Amino acid sequence: MRSGTVHAEAHPVHVGRSLIAVRTDLRDEAGTLVGRTTQTQAVLTAG
């Protein structure tokens, strides 16, 4: 995609005590899926 607007929508795939996985879909103005990413994040506790 070289021009226009991209819309991102994120959904949790897994939510645990120590890890969270999130999938983000990227769509163009027509609603066509142009990209997808999955990220994993560590959950840190204070103390």
XYZ file of C-alpha atoms in Angstrom:
47
model
C 0.000 0.000 0.000
C 1.513 3.306 -1.066
C -1.246 5.774 -0.247
C -4.495 6.051 1.657
C -5.460 5.225 5.199
C -4.765 2.048 7.145
C -7.036 0.980 9.987
C -5.723 -1.297 12.738
C -7.786 -3.537 15.001
C -6.167 -5.538 17.806
C -7.578 -8.660 19.461
C -6.146 -10.569 22.415
C -5.297 -14.130 21.421
C -4.131 -15.229 24.879
C -4.180 -13.428 28.223
C -2.287 -15.203 30.961
C -0.599 -14.291 34.216
C 2.847 -13.867 32.695
C 2.259 -13.478 28.915
C -0.234 -11.708 26.661
C -0.486 -12.422 22.916
C -2.238 -9.896 20.656
C -3.077 -10.154 16.949
C -3.457 -6.908 14.996
C -5.143 -6.792 11.580
C -4.369 -3.912 9.206
C -7.008 -3.009 6.604
C -7.164 -0.432 3.842
C -10.072 1.953 3.206
C -11.969 -0.768 1.307
C -11.663 -3.183 4.247
C -9.144 -5.435 2.499
C -6.667 -7.128 4.826
C -3.232 -5.709 3.943
C -1.230 -6.927 6.938
C -1.328 -8.898 10.158
C 1.023 -8.992 13.093
C 1.120 -11.038 16.275
C 2.969 -9.771 19.307
C 3.781 -11.372 22.625
C 4.239 -9.239 25.719
C 5.576 -10.205 29.133
C 3.538 -9.160 32.150
C 5.752 -7.789 34.913
C 4.541 -7.458 38.480
C 5.683 -4.780 40.891
C 7.670 -5.808 43.881
